[in-house]
PDB file of C-alpha atoms in Angstrom:
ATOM      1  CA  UNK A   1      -4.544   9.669  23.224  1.00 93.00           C
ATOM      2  CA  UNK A   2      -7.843   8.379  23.071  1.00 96.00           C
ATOM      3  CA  UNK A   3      -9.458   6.913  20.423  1.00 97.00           C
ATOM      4  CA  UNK A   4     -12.272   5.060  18.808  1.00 96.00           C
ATOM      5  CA  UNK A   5     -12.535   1.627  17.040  1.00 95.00           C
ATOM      6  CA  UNK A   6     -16.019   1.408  15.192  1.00 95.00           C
ATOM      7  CA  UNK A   7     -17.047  -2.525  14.492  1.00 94.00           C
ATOM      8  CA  UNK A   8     -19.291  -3.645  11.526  1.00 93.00           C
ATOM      9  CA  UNK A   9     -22.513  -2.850  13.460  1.00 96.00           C
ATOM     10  CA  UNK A  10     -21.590   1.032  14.796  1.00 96.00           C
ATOM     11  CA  UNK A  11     -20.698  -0.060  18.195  1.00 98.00           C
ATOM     12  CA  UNK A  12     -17.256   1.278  19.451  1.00 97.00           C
ATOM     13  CA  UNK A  13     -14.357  -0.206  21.082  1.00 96.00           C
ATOM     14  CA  UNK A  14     -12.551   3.064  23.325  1.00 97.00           C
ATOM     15  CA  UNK A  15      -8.520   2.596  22.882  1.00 97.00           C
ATOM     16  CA  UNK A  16      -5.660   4.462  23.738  1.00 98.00           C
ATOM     17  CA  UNK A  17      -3.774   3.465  20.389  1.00 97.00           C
ATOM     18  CA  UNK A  18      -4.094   5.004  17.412  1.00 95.00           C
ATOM     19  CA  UNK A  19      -4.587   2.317  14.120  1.00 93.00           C
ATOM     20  CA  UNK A  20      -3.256   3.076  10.832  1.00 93.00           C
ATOM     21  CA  UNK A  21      -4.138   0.880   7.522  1.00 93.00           C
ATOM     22  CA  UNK A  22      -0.946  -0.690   6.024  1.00 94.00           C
ATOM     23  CA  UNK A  23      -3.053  -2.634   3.041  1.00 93.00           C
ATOM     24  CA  UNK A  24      -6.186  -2.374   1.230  1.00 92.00           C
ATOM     25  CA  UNK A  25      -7.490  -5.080  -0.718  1.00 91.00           C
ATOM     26  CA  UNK A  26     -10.264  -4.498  -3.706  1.00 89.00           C
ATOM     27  CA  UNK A  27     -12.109  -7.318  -5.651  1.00 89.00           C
ATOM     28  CA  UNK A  28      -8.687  -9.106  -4.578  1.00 87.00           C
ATOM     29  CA  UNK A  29      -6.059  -7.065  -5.824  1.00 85.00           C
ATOM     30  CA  UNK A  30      -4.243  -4.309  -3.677  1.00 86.00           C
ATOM     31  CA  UNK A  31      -4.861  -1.229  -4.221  1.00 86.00           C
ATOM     32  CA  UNK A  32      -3.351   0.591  -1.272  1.00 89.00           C
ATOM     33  CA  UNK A  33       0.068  -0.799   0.613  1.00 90.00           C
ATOM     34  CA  UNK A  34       1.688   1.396   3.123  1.00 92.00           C
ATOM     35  CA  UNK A  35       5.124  -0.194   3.706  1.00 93.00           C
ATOM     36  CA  UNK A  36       5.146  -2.344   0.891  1.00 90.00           C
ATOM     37  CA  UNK A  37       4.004  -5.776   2.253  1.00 92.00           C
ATOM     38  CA  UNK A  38       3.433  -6.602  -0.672  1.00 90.00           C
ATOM     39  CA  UNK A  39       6.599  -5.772  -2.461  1.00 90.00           C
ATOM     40  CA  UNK A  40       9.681  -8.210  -3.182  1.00 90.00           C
ATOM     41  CA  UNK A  41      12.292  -6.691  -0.974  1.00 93.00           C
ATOM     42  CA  UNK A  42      15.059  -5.317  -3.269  1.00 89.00           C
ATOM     43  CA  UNK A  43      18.344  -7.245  -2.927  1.00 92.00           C
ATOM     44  CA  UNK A  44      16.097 -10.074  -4.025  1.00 93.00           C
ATOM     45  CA  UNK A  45      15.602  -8.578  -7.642  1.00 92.00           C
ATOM     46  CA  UNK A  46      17.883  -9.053 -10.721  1.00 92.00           C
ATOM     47  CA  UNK A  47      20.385  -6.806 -11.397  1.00 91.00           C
ATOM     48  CA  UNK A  48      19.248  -3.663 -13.140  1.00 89.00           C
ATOM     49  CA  UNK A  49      15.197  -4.470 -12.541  1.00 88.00           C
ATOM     50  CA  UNK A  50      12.919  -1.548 -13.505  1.00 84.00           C
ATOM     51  CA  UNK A  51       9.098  -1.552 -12.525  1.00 78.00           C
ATOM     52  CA  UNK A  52       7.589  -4.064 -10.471  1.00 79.00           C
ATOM     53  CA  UNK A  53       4.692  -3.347  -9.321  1.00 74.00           C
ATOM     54  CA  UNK A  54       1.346  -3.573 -11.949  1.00 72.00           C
ATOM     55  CA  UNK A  55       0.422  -0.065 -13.678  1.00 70.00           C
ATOM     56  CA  UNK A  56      -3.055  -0.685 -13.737  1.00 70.00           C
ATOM     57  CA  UNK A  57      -3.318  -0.152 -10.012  1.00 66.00           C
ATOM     58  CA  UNK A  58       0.056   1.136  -8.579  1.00 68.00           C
ATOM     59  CA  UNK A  59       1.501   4.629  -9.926  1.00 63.00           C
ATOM     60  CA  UNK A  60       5.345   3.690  -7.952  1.00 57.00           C
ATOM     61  CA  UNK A  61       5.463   0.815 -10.673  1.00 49.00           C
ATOM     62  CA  UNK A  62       5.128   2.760 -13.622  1.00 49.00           C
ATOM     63  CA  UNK A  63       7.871   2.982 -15.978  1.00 49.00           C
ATOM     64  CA  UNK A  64       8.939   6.905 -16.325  1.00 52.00           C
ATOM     65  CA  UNK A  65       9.988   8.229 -19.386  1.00 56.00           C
ATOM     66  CA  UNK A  66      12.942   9.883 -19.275  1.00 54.00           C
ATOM     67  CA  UNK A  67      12.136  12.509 -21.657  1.00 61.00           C
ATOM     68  CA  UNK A  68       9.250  13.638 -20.051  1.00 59.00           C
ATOM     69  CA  UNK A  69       9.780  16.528 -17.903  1.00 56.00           C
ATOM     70  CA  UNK A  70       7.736  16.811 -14.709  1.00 54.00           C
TER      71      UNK A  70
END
C-alpha cells in the first residue's frame, strides 16, 4: 500500500510500509507496550508468580479477584 510518514515539522516521507507503535513512553514510564518489550519473558519468573506489571499504569498486571464476577 501506500502510505505516509509525517516528521516533527508536517513534511511527509511517502512509503510503501505500513508502521505500527510497539511502545509508548510518558514522563518516562510506559504506558503503552504492544508485544511486551518490556515484560520479563515467562520461564524466567518464579514458580507460581502472579502480577508483574505496575497497576498504576498497566490493567494486564492487576491482580483479579477471584470472587468478582465479570
Amino acid at each position: 500500500g501506500s502510505f505516509g510518514y509525517v516528521d516533527m515539522h508536517g513534511a511527509r516521507l511517502r512509503g510503501n510500509q505500513k508502521l505500527i507503535c510497539e511502545l509508548t513512553l510518558r514522563d518516562g514510564k510506559i504506558v503503552y507496550d504492544l508485544n511486551g518489550l518490556a515484560r520479563p519473558d515467562w520461564n524466567t519468573l518464579p514458580k507460581g508468580y502472579r502480577a508483574t506489571g505496575d497497576p498504576r499504569w498497566d490493567g494486564s498486571g492487576r491482580a483479579r479477584d477471584p470472587r468478582r464476577t465479570p
